[in-house]
CSV table of C-alpha atoms and ligand atoms in Angstrom, one decimal:
chain,number,residue,atom,x,y,z
E,1,MET,CA,32.0,-3.7,2.5
E,2,ASP,CA,28.5,-4.6,1.4
E,3,LEU,CA,27.8,-6.8,-1.8
E,4,VAL,CA,25.7,-4.3,-3.2
E,5,TYR,CA,25.8,-0.3,-2.7
E,6,GLN,CA,25.3,2.7,-4.4
E,7,ARG,CA,28.8,4.8,-5.4
E,8,CYS,CA,29.4,8.2,-6.9
E,9,ILE,CA,30.1,7.7,-10.8
E,10,ASN,CA,33.0,10.2,-10.3
E,11,PRO,CA,35.9,8.0,-9.5
E,12,ALA,CA,37.7,11.2,-7.5
E,13,CYS,CA,35.1,11.2,-5.1
E,14,ALA,CA,33.7,7.2,-5.3
E,15,ALA,CA,31.6,8.2,-2.0
E,16,THR,CA,29.3,5.3,-1.3
E,17,ALA,CA,25.8,5.0,0.3
E,18,ALA,CA,23.7,2.0,1.0
E,19,VAL,CA,21.8,0.2,-0.9
E,20,ASP,CA,18.4,1.0,0.6
E,21,ASP,CA,19.2,5.0,0.3
E,22,THR,CA,16.9,6.9,-1.7
E,23,SER,CA,18.2,10.4,-1.9
E,24,PHE,CA,19.8,9.5,-5.1
E,25,VAL,CA,22.6,12.0,-5.5
E,26,CYS,CA,26.1,11.5,-3.9
E,27,PRO,CA,26.1,12.6,-0.2
E,28,LYS,CA,29.6,14.0,-0.6
E,29,CYS,CA,29.7,15.7,-4.2
E,30,GLY,CA,26.0,15.8,-5.0
E,31,GLY,CA,26.9,14.1,-8.4
E,32,LEU,CA,25.1,11.0,-9.9
E,33,LEU,CA,24.9,7.4,-8.0
E,34,ASP,CA,25.7,4.0,-9.8
E,35,VAL,CA,24.5,0.8,-8.3
E,36,ALA,CA,27.8,-0.9,-7.3
E,37,TYR,CA,28.5,-4.6,-6.9
E,38,ASP,CA,31.1,-6.6,-5.2
E,39,TRP,CA,31.6,-9.3,-8.2
E,40,ASP,CA,34.3,-11.0,-6.1
E,41,ARG,CA,31.9,-12.0,-3.5
E,42,LEU,CA,28.9,-12.6,-6.1
E,43,THR,CA,28.4,-15.2,-8.5
E,44,PRO,CA,28.6,-13.4,-12.2
E,45,PRO,CA,27.0,-15.7,-15.1
E,46,ARG,CA,30.3,-17.6,-16.0
E,47,SER,CA,28.9,-17.3,-20.0
E,48,LEU,CA,25.9,-15.0,-21.6
E,49,THR,CA,25.0,-18.3,-23.1
E,50,ASP,CA,23.8,-19.6,-20.1
E,51,PHE,CA,20.7,-17.5,-19.7
E,52,GLU,CA,19.3,-19.2,-22.8
E,53,ALA,CA,18.4,-22.0,-20.5
E,54,ARG,CA,16.1,-19.6,-18.7
E,55,TRP,CA,13.6,-19.7,-21.5
E,56,SER,CA,12.3,-23.3,-20.3
E,57,GLN,CA,11.5,-22.2,-17.0
E,58,ARG,CA,9.6,-18.9,-18.1
E,59,HIS,CA,6.8,-20.7,-15.9
E,60,ASN,CA,8.4,-18.5,-13.3
E,61,PRO,CA,7.4,-15.1,-13.6
E,62,LEU,CA,11.0,-13.7,-12.8
E,63,ASP,CA,11.8,-16.1,-15.9
E,64,PHE,CA,9.6,-15.3,-18.2
E,65,SER,CA,10.4,-11.3,-17.4
E,66,GLY,CA,13.2,-10.0,-20.2
E,67,VAL,CA,14.5,-8.4,-17.2
E,68,TRP,CA,14.5,-10.5,-14.2
E,69,ARG,CA,15.9,-13.4,-17.1
E,70,PHE,CA,19.4,-11.3,-16.6
E,71,ARG,CA,19.2,-11.2,-12.5
E,72,ASP,CA,22.5,-12.5,-12.2
E,73,LEU,CA,23.9,-9.0,-14.1
E,74,LEU,CA,21.4,-6.8,-11.5
E,75,PRO,CA,21.7,-8.8,-8.3
E,76,PHE,CA,20.4,-5.9,-5.8
E,77,ALA,CA,17.4,-7.6,-4.6
E,78,ARG,CA,16.2,-11.1,-3.8
E,79,PRO,CA,14.0,-13.0,-5.7
E,80,GLN,CA,10.9,-12.4,-3.2
E,81,HIS,CA,11.3,-8.7,-3.3
E,82,VAL,CA,11.2,-8.5,-7.4
E,83,LEU,CA,7.9,-7.0,-8.6
E,84,THR,CA,7.4,-7.7,-12.4
E,85,ILE,CA,4.4,-7.2,-15.0
E,86,GLY,CA,5.6,-9.2,-17.5
E,87,GLU,CA,8.0,-6.5,-19.1
E,88,GLY,CA,10.7,-6.9,-21.4
E,89,GLN,CA,9.2,-9.5,-23.7
E,90,THR,CA,10.4,-7.4,-27.1
E,91,ILE,CA,12.1,-8.4,-30.1
E,92,LEU,CA,15.0,-7.3,-32.4
E,93,GLN,CA,13.7,-7.7,-36.2
E,94,GLN,CA,15.8,-7.3,-39.0
E,95,ALA,CA,14.4,-4.2,-41.2
E,96,ASP,CA,15.4,-4.3,-44.6
E,97,ALA,CA,13.2,-1.6,-46.0
E,98,VAL,CA,14.3,0.6,-43.2
E,99,ALA,CA,17.9,-0.3,-43.9
E,100,ALA,CA,17.4,1.1,-47.2
E,101,HIS,CA,16.3,4.5,-46.1
E,102,VAL,CA,18.9,4.5,-43.7
E,103,GLY,CA,21.6,3.4,-46.7
E,104,LEU,CA,22.6,0.1,-45.0
E,105,ASN,CA,22.9,-2.9,-47.0
E,106,ALA,CA,20.0,-5.6,-46.6
E,107,GLY,CA,20.3,-7.6,-43.4
E,108,ARG,CA,22.7,-5.1,-41.7
E,109,LEU,CA,19.5,-3.0,-39.7
E,110,PHE,CA,18.0,-4.1,-36.6
E,111,LEU,CA,15.2,-2.4,-34.8
E,112,GLN,CA,14.9,-3.3,-31.0
E,113,TYR,CA,11.3,-3.0,-30.5
E,114,GLU,CA,10.3,-1.9,-26.7
E,115,GLY,CA,7.0,-0.5,-27.9
E,116,MET,CA,5.8,-4.2,-26.9
E,117,ASN,CA,6.2,-3.4,-23.2
E,118,PRO,CA,3.2,-3.5,-21.1
E,119,SER,CA,2.9,0.2,-21.0
E,120,GLY,CA,3.9,0.5,-24.8
E,121,SER,CA,7.5,1.8,-24.0
E,122,PHE,CA,11.0,0.8,-22.9
E,123,LYS,CA,10.4,2.4,-19.3
E,124,ASP,CA,9.1,-0.6,-18.1
E,125,ASN,CA,12.2,-2.3,-18.0
E,126,GLY,CA,13.6,0.2,-15.8
E,127,MET,CA,10.2,0.6,-13.7
E,128,THR,CA,10.7,-3.2,-12.4
E,129,ALA,CA,13.6,-2.3,-11.2
E,130,ALA,CA,12.9,0.9,-9.7
E,131,PHE,CA,9.7,-0.8,-8.0
E,132,THR,CA,11.7,-4.0,-6.9
E,133,HIS,CA,13.9,-1.2,-5.0
E,134,ALA,CA,10.8,0.8,-3.8
E,135,ARG,CA,9.5,-2.4,-2.1
E,136,LEU,CA,12.8,-3.4,-0.6
E,137,VAL,CA,12.7,0.2,1.1
E,138,GLY,CA,9.1,-0.1,2.0
E,139,ALA,CA,7.8,3.0,-0.3
E,140,ARG,CA,4.3,3.8,-0.1
E,141,ARG,CA,4.3,6.6,-2.8
E,142,ALA,CA,6.3,7.3,-5.9
E,143,ALA,CA,6.5,10.4,-7.8
E,144,CYS,CA,8.3,11.4,-11.3
E,145,ALA,CA,8.2,14.0,-13.6
E,146,SER,CA,7.9,12.9,-17.4
E,147,THR,CA,7.3,13.9,-21.0
E,148,GLY,CA,4.8,11.2,-20.7
E,149,ASN,CA,6.2,7.7,-21.0
E,150,THR,CA,7.8,7.3,-17.6
E,151,SER,CA,4.3,8.7,-15.9
E,152,ALA,CA,2.4,5.9,-18.2
E,153,SER,CA,4.7,3.3,-16.9
E,154,LEU,CA,4.7,4.3,-13.3
E,155,ALA,CA,0.9,4.5,-13.1
E,156,VAL,CA,0.5,0.8,-14.9
E,157,PHE,CA,3.0,-0.4,-12.0
E,158,CYS,CA,1.1,1.1,-9.2
E,159,SER,CA,-2.4,0.0,-10.7
E,160,ALA,CA,-1.1,-3.5,-11.2
E,161,SER,CA,0.6,-3.9,-8.1
E,162,GLY,CA,-1.5,-1.9,-5.7
E,163,LEU,CA,1.9,-1.3,-3.8
E,164,MET,CA,2.2,2.3,-4.0
E,165,ARG,CA,0.4,5.8,-5.0
E,166,ALA,CA,1.6,7.1,-8.5
E,167,ILE,CA,2.0,11.1,-8.4
E,168,VAL,CA,3.1,12.5,-11.8
E,169,PHE,CA,4.3,15.9,-12.7
E,170,ILE,CA,4.1,16.9,-16.2
E,171,GLY,CA,4.4,19.8,-18.3
E,172,SER,CA,0.8,21.8,-19.2
E,173,GLY,CA,0.2,20.9,-22.9
E,174,LYS,CA,3.6,18.8,-23.3
E,175,ILE,CA,2.3,15.4,-22.9
E,176,SER,CA,0.8,13.6,-26.2
E,177,TYR,CA,-2.7,12.3,-25.6
E,178,GLY,CA,-2.0,8.5,-25.3
E,179,LYS,CA,0.3,8.9,-22.5
E,180,LEU,CA,-1.9,11.6,-20.5
E,181,ALA,CA,-4.9,8.7,-21.3
E,182,GLN,CA,-2.9,6.0,-19.5
E,183,ALA,CA,-1.7,8.3,-16.6
E,184,LEU,CA,-5.5,9.2,-16.0
E,185,ASP,CA,-6.9,5.6,-16.9
E,186,HIS,CA,-4.7,4.0,-14.5
E,187,GLY,CA,-5.3,6.2,-11.7
E,188,ALA,CA,-2.2,8.2,-11.1
E,189,LEU,CA,-2.5,11.8,-9.0
E,190,THR,CA,-1.6,13.9,-12.4
E,191,VAL,CA,-0.2,17.1,-11.5
E,192,GLN,CA,0.1,19.5,-14.5
E,193,ILE,CA,2.9,21.7,-13.8
E,194,ALA,CA,2.8,25.4,-15.7
E,195,GLY,CA,5.9,24.8,-17.3
E,196,ASP,CA,7.8,22.5,-19.3
E,197,PHE,CA,9.7,19.0,-18.2
E,198,ASP,CA,13.0,20.8,-17.3
E,199,ASP,CA,10.5,22.8,-14.8
E,200,ALA,CA,8.9,19.4,-13.7
E,201,MET,CA,12.1,17.6,-13.2
E,202,GLN,CA,13.3,20.7,-10.9
E,203,ARG,CA,10.1,20.7,-8.7
E,204,VAL,CA,9.6,16.5,-8.5
E,205,GLN,CA,13.1,16.7,-6.7
E,206,GLU,CA,12.3,19.2,-4.4
E,207,VAL,CA,8.9,17.8,-3.7
E,208,ALA,CA,10.3,14.3,-3.3
E,209,ARG,CA,12.8,15.2,-1.1
E,210,LYS,CA,10.7,17.5,1.4
E,211,LEU,CA,7.7,14.5,1.4
E,212,GLY,CA,10.0,11.6,1.6
E,213,ILE,CA,8.3,10.5,-2.0
E,214,TYR,CA,10.2,7.7,-3.6
E,215,LEU,CA,11.5,9.3,-7.0
E,216,VAL,CA,11.3,7.0,-10.1
E,217,ASN,CA,13.2,9.1,-12.6
E,218,SER,CA,16.2,7.8,-14.2
E,219,ILE,CA,17.9,9.9,-11.8
E,220,ASN,CA,17.3,6.9,-9.4
E,221,PRO,CA,20.5,4.2,-10.3
E,222,PHE,CA,18.1,1.5,-9.8
E,223,ARG,CA,16.0,2.4,-12.8
E,224,LEU,CA,19.2,2.3,-14.9
E,225,GLU,CA,19.9,-1.3,-13.7
E,226,GLY,CA,16.6,-2.5,-15.2
E,227,GLN,CA,17.1,-0.7,-18.6
E,228,LYS,CA,20.6,-2.5,-19.1
E,229,THR,CA,18.6,-5.6,-19.7
E,230,ILE,CA,17.8,-4.1,-23.4
E,231,MET,CA,21.5,-4.3,-24.4
E,232,TYR,CA,21.2,-8.1,-23.0
E,233,ARG,CA,18.6,-8.8,-25.1
E,234,VAL,CA,19.8,-7.2,-28.1
E,235,LEU,CA,22.9,-9.3,-27.4
E,236,GLU,CA,21.2,-12.7,-27.1
E,237,ALA,CA,19.3,-12.0,-30.5
E,238,LEU,CA,22.4,-11.6,-32.1
E,239,ARG,CA,23.6,-14.5,-30.7
E,240,TRP,CA,26.0,-12.8,-28.5
E,241,GLU,CA,27.7,-11.3,-31.2
E,242,PRO,CA,28.0,-7.4,-30.4
E,243,PRO,CA,27.0,-5.1,-33.4
E,244,ASP,CA,29.1,-2.2,-34.7
E,245,TRP,CA,26.8,0.1,-33.6
E,246,ILE,CA,23.6,1.0,-31.3
E,247,VAL,CA,21.8,4.2,-32.0
E,248,VAL,CA,19.6,5.4,-29.2
E,249,PRO,CA,17.3,8.7,-29.2
E,250,GLY,CA,18.4,10.9,-26.2
E,251,GLY,CA,16.3,12.8,-23.9
E,252,ASN,CA,17.1,12.5,-19.9
E,253,LEU,CA,20.1,10.2,-21.0
E,254,GLY,CA,18.8,7.2,-18.9
E,255,ASN,CA,19.1,4.6,-22.0
E,256,VAL,CA,22.7,5.6,-23.1
E,257,SER,CA,23.8,5.7,-19.6
E,258,ALA,CA,22.3,2.1,-18.8
E,259,PHE,CA,23.6,0.8,-22.2
E,260,GLY,CA,27.0,2.1,-21.3
E,261,LYS,CA,27.1,0.6,-18.0
E,262,ALA,CA,25.7,-2.8,-19.1
E,263,PHE,CA,28.9,-3.0,-21.7
E,264,ILE,CA,31.4,-1.8,-19.5
E,265,GLU,CA,30.5,-4.2,-16.6
E,266,LEU,CA,30.3,-7.0,-19.5
E,267,ALA,CA,33.5,-6.1,-20.4
E,268,ASP,CA,35.0,-5.9,-16.8
E,269,LEU,CA,33.6,-9.6,-16.2
E,270,GLY,CA,35.2,-10.5,-19.0
E,271,LEU,CA,31.8,-12.0,-20.9
E,272,LEU,CA,31.9,-9.5,-23.8
E,273,LYS,CA,35.6,-9.0,-25.9
E,274,ARG,CA,34.2,-6.2,-28.3
E,275,LEU,CA,32.2,-3.2,-27.2
E,276,PRO,CA,29.4,-1.8,-29.9
E,277,ARG,CA,29.7,2.3,-30.7
E,278,LEU,CA,27.1,4.4,-29.3
E,279,ALA,CA,25.2,6.7,-31.0
E,280,VAL,CA,22.8,9.2,-29.3
E,281,ILE,CA,20.1,11.4,-31.4
E,282,ASN,CA,19.0,14.4,-30.3
E,283,ALA,CA,16.0,16.3,-31.3
E,284,ALA,CA,17.2,19.7,-33.1
E,285,GLY,CA,15.3,21.4,-30.9
E,286,ALA,CA,16.3,20.0,-27.9
E,287,ASP,CA,19.7,19.6,-28.5
E,288,THR,CA,21.9,20.2,-25.3
E,289,PHE,CA,23.5,16.9,-25.3
E,290,TYR,CA,24.9,17.4,-29.1
E,291,GLN,CA,25.8,21.3,-28.3
E,292,LEU,CA,27.6,20.3,-25.5
E,293,TYR,CA,29.7,16.9,-26.8
E,294,GLU,CA,30.0,17.8,-30.7
E,295,ARG,CA,30.1,21.6,-30.8
E,296,HIS,CA,31.8,22.1,-27.4
E,297,GLY,CA,33.8,19.5,-27.0
E,298,LEU,CA,32.5,18.3,-23.6
E,299,ARG,CA,34.2,15.1,-22.3
E,300,TRP,CA,33.8,12.6,-19.4
E,301,ASN,CA,37.8,13.7,-18.5
E,302,GLY,CA,37.9,10.8,-16.3
E,303,GLY,CA,34.9,11.7,-14.4
E,304,SER,CA,35.7,15.4,-14.2
E,305,PRO,CA,33.6,16.9,-17.2
E,306,GLU,CA,33.9,20.6,-17.3
E,307,ALA,CA,31.4,22.0,-15.0
E,308,ALA,CA,32.2,25.3,-16.1
E,309,LEU,CA,31.1,24.4,-19.7
E,310,ILE,CA,27.9,23.0,-18.7
E,311,GLN,CA,26.8,25.9,-16.1
E,312,GLY,CA,27.8,28.3,-18.9
E,313,TYR,CA,25.7,26.5,-21.7
E,314,TYR,CA,22.5,26.5,-19.5
E,315,ARG,CA,23.3,30.3,-18.4
E,316,GLY,CA,23.0,31.0,-22.2
E,317,LEU,CA,19.7,28.7,-22.6
E,318,ASP,CA,18.5,31.0,-19.8
E,319,ALA,CA,19.5,34.2,-21.1
E,320,GLU,CA,18.3,33.9,-24.4
E,321,ARG,CA,14.9,32.1,-22.9
E,322,ILE,CA,15.3,29.1,-25.1
E,323,ARG,CA,13.1,26.3,-24.2
E,324,ALA,CA,13.0,22.4,-25.9
E,325,SER,CA,10.7,22.4,-28.5
E,326,THR,CA,10.1,19.6,-30.9
E,327,ILE,CA,7.8,16.9,-32.2
E,328,ALA,CA,9.2,14.4,-30.4
E,329,SER,CA,7.7,15.4,-27.2
E,330,ALA,CA,9.0,12.3,-25.4
E,331,ILE,CA,12.8,13.9,-25.9
E,332,GLU,CA,11.7,17.5,-25.6
E,333,ILE,CA,14.0,18.0,-22.8
E,334,ASN,CA,17.1,20.6,-22.7
E,335,ARG,CA,18.5,20.1,-18.9
E,336,PRO,CA,19.2,15.9,-19.4
E,337,VAL,CA,19.7,14.7,-15.7
E,338,ASN,CA,21.9,11.8,-16.5
E,339,LEU,CA,24.5,14.2,-18.5
E,340,THR,CA,28.0,13.3,-16.8
E,341,LYS,CA,26.6,9.5,-16.8
E,342,ALA,CA,26.1,9.6,-20.5
E,343,LEU,CA,29.5,11.0,-21.2
E,344,ARG,CA,30.7,8.2,-19.2
E,345,ALA,CA,29.0,5.7,-21.7
E,346,LEU,CA,30.1,7.5,-24.5
E,347,ASP,CA,34.1,7.4,-23.4
E,348,ARG,CA,34.1,3.5,-22.9
E,349,CYS,CA,32.0,2.8,-26.2
E,350,GLY,CA,33.6,5.4,-28.7
E,351,GLY,CA,30.6,7.6,-28.7
E,352,VAL,CA,28.8,10.1,-31.2
E,353,VAL,CA,25.8,12.6,-30.8
E,354,ARG,CA,23.8,14.1,-33.9
E,355,GLU,CA,20.8,16.1,-34.1
E,356,VAL,CA,18.1,15.7,-36.3
E,357,THR,CA,15.1,17.7,-37.3
E,358,ASP,CA,11.5,17.2,-36.8
E,359,GLN,CA,10.9,16.8,-40.9
E,360,GLU,CA,13.8,14.1,-40.5
E,361,ILE,CA,12.3,12.2,-37.3
E,362,LEU,CA,8.7,12.2,-39.0
E,363,ASP,CA,10.0,10.8,-42.7
E,364,ALA,CA,12.3,8.1,-40.6
E,365,LYS,CA,8.7,7.1,-38.8
E,366,ALA,CA,6.9,6.9,-41.7
E,367,LYS,CA,9.4,4.2,-43.2
E,368,VAL,CA,9.6,2.4,-39.7
E,369,GLY,CA,5.8,2.3,-40.0
E,370,ALA,CA,5.7,1.1,-43.4
E,371,GLY,CA,8.3,-1.5,-42.7
E,372,GLY,CA,5.9,-3.0,-40.0
E,373,LEU,CA,6.7,-1.3,-36.7
E,374,GLY,CA,4.8,1.3,-35.1
E,375,CYS,CA,6.6,3.6,-33.2
E,376,GLU,CA,6.3,7.4,-31.8
E,377,PRO,CA,8.6,10.3,-33.1
E,378,ALA,CA,11.3,10.2,-30.4
E,379,SER,CA,12.0,6.9,-31.1
E,380,ALA,CA,12.4,7.5,-35.1
E,381,ALA,CA,14.9,9.5,-34.1
E,382,SER,CA,17.1,6.9,-33.9
E,383,VAL,CA,16.6,5.8,-37.3
E,384,ALA,CA,17.0,9.2,-38.5
E,385,GLY,CA,19.8,9.7,-36.9
E,386,ALA,CA,21.5,6.4,-38.1
E,387,ARG,CA,20.5,8.0,-41.7
E,388,LYS,CA,22.6,10.8,-41.0
E,389,LEU,CA,25.6,9.1,-39.7
E,390,ARG,CA,25.3,6.8,-42.7
E,391,ARG,CA,25.5,9.8,-45.2
E,392,GLU,CA,28.1,11.1,-43.4
E,393,GLY,CA,30.4,8.2,-43.7
E,394,VAL,CA,30.4,7.4,-40.0
E,395,ILE,CA,28.6,4.4,-40.4
E,396,GLY,CA,29.6,2.2,-43.0
E,397,ALA,CA,27.0,0.3,-45.4
E,398,ASP,CA,28.1,-3.0,-44.3
E,399,GLU,CA,28.1,-2.4,-40.5
E,400,ARG,CA,25.5,-4.0,-38.2
E,401,VAL,CA,23.4,-1.5,-36.6
E,402,VAL,CA,20.8,-1.7,-33.7
E,403,CYS,CA,18.3,1.2,-33.5
E,404,ILE,CA,16.4,1.5,-30.5
E,405,LEU,CA,12.8,2.1,-30.9
E,406,THR,CA,12.0,3.0,-27.5
E,407,GLY,CA,8.1,3.6,-27.9
E,408,HIS,CA,4.7,2.6,-29.6
E,409,GLN,CA,2.8,4.1,-32.2
E,410,LEU,CA,-0.2,4.8,-30.3
E,411,LYS,CA,1.3,6.8,-27.8
E,412,ASP,CA,1.0,9.8,-30.0
E,413,PRO,CA,-1.9,9.4,-32.9
E,414,THR,CA,-1.8,13.0,-33.3
E,415,ALA,CA,1.5,13.4,-35.2
E,416,THR,CA,1.3,10.7,-37.2
E,417,VAL,CA,-2.2,11.2,-38.6
E,418,ALA,CA,-0.9,14.9,-39.1
E,419,TYR,CA,2.0,13.7,-41.2
E,420,HIS,CA,-0.2,11.6,-43.5
E,421,SER,CA,-3.3,13.8,-43.8
E,422,ALA,CA,-4.7,15.1,-46.7
E,423,ASP,CA,-6.0,18.2,-45.1
E,424,GLN,CA,-3.5,21.2,-44.9
E,425,LYS,CA,-4.6,22.6,-42.1
E,426,THR,CA,-5.0,19.5,-39.9
E,427,PHE,CA,-1.1,19.2,-41.3
E,428,ASP,CA,-0.2,22.9,-40.7
E,429,ASP,CA,-1.8,23.2,-37.1
E,430,VAL,CA,0.3,20.2,-35.8
E,431,LEU,CA,3.6,20.4,-37.9
E,432,GLY,CA,3.8,23.4,-39.7
E,433,HIS,CA,5.3,25.5,-36.9
E,434,ARG,CA,7.9,22.8,-36.3
E,435,GLY,CA,9.0,23.7,-39.7
E,436,VAL,CA,7.7,20.4,-41.2
E,437,ARG,CA,7.2,21.3,-44.8
E,438,ARG,CA,6.1,18.1,-46.6
E,439,ALA,CA,5.0,14.5,-45.6
E,440,THR,CA,7.5,12.5,-48.1
E,441,PHE,CA,6.2,9.3,-47.3
E,442,ALA,CA,2.4,10.2,-46.5
E,443,ASN,CA,-0.1,7.5,-47.2
E,444,ARG,CA,-3.3,9.5,-47.4
E,445,ALA,CA,-6.8,8.4,-47.0
E,446,VAL,CA,-9.1,8.5,-49.8
E,447,GLN,CA,-12.2,10.2,-49.7
E,448,VAL,CA,-15.2,8.3,-51.6
E,449,PRO,CA,-19.0,9.1,-51.9
E,450,ASN,CA,-21.3,6.2,-50.3
E,451,ASP,CA,-21.8,4.8,-53.6
E,452,LEU,CA,-20.6,1.2,-54.4
E,453,GLU,CA,-19.4,1.8,-58.0
E,454,GLU,CA,-17.2,4.7,-56.9
E,455,ILE,CA,-16.0,2.8,-53.7
E,456,MET,CA,-14.7,-0.2,-56.2
E,457,LYS,CA,-13.5,2.5,-58.6
E,458,ALA,CA,-11.3,3.9,-56.2
E,459,ILE,CA,-10.0,0.7,-54.9
E,460,GLU,CA,-9.1,-0.7,-58.1
E,461,VAL,CA,-7.3,2.7,-58.8
E,462,TYR,CA,-5.0,2.6,-55.9
E,463,ALA,CA,-4.6,-0.8,-54.9
Q,501,F0G,N1,12.1,7.6,-26.2
Q,501,F0G,C1,11.2,7.5,-25.7
Q,501,F0G,C2,9.5,7.1,-26.4
Q,501,F0G,C3,11.0,8.3,-24.4
Q,501,F0G,O1,9.9,8.4,-23.7
Q,501,F0G,C4,12.4,8.9,-23.7
Q,501,F0G,C5,12.1,9.7,-22.4
Q,501,F0G,C6,13.1,9.0,-24.5
Q,501,F0G,C7,12.9,8.1,-25.6
Q,501,F0G,C8,14.8,9.4,-24.1
Q,501,F0G,O2,15.0,8.3,-23.0
Q,501,F0G,O3,15.6,10.1,-21.2
Q,501,F0G,O4,16.5,7.5,-21.5
Q,501,F0G,O5,17.4,9.6,-23.0
Q,501,F0G,N2,11.0,9.8,-21.8
Q,501,F0G,C9,11.3,10.5,-20.3
Q,501,F0G,C10,9.8,10.2,-20.1
Q,501,F0G,C11,11.7,11.5,-20.1
Q,501,F0G,O6,9.4,10.9,-19.1
Q,501,F0G,O7,9.2,9.6,-20.6
Q,501,F0G,P1,16.1,9.0,-22.3
């Protein structure tokens, strides 16, 4: 047996593939794969605190990276293969003003700000790992379908490294300007498909298979190895004392799957005594996971979730021509590719799923912004979801909660400006058809004539 290999997530199948296989589907049952390690023959860390020593070595790019500092927990590549652009320099910030909005006591809410990554979203954590694997197998072209952040990250890594050519598939009119700007500026071949993300996701898999292009969507298990490190950094920031809850927006369900794998491995290695609970938050307009998990009772079931339930649900969406639709375009997804892996994560970590409206998302986003961190709409779903769970009493007022802010505010200025706009037409054009009725926490610009006295008067009135 190899030290590192890929293995079907279904324990009843457990078929394996070599570490350098790039098909990213189980060769036997077609299911999802994990990157698996023979920990008995590798050297896992003795204690999580050992990682703190790496800080003093940060002249070494591998130790500077917030992903590769933890390389002993994702040991699939030799150091010389690692491709890093300085990703993962992110912070966990205590956010008392946002805690008040959520209904938590002061000192109990923390925001993990992944918008600080080079391309402005958490995707860089996974992309550095996928790129490292791509270098290992000698890939020359890489592709993804994207709602905008994966494509931005891929474009940045390709342009920064020159290692591969980026090909990105995006749903026509489905991507925010900030993200489209990144794909274009960083030179990615940008293919706009007449369809949405779910269409693009299906096409990119077909094309990657036929043309032998390396796929960097989160169906690629190496990406998720990188995204595990978001949880290592959260734990590190909390001095290795796990929080009670991790709350994360759910789109393609890569993050929650990666977080679950991170915690399961740490527990199995004896490095973590207690696991946090996981809460996944869907937008109400793209709520497949919420519907299946909370309404239809779909469960991991030892690795065999009820396939008929999933297929029946998708058939229903098709029959009624239901398409994902939310202002949180990053998570405007109805067919999450990591569905079964996410079920495993919730199974081991006592998970829950909730859905929040676009109104709740934008109000939460304004609170996050006013509290000092700028995030895009999808990210604020985590805060809106925490608030909902707090109101339901599922989360207690004194529990320690970490919400993941997955992407930067400047990714989607259109949504932000419309929310704060004093102009009703601007508000309606962007938000009206989404069911957003009011901007409860709007900070409106003040219109003044070009006159010194008037300007000073306005300032004295408003500030
Ligand atoms: N938040 C942001 C800002 C995202 O860009 C995404 C996914 C998610 C949350 C959801 O994460 O898929 O792991 O559940 N964006 C993908 C993309 C789909 O193409 O950029 P997930």
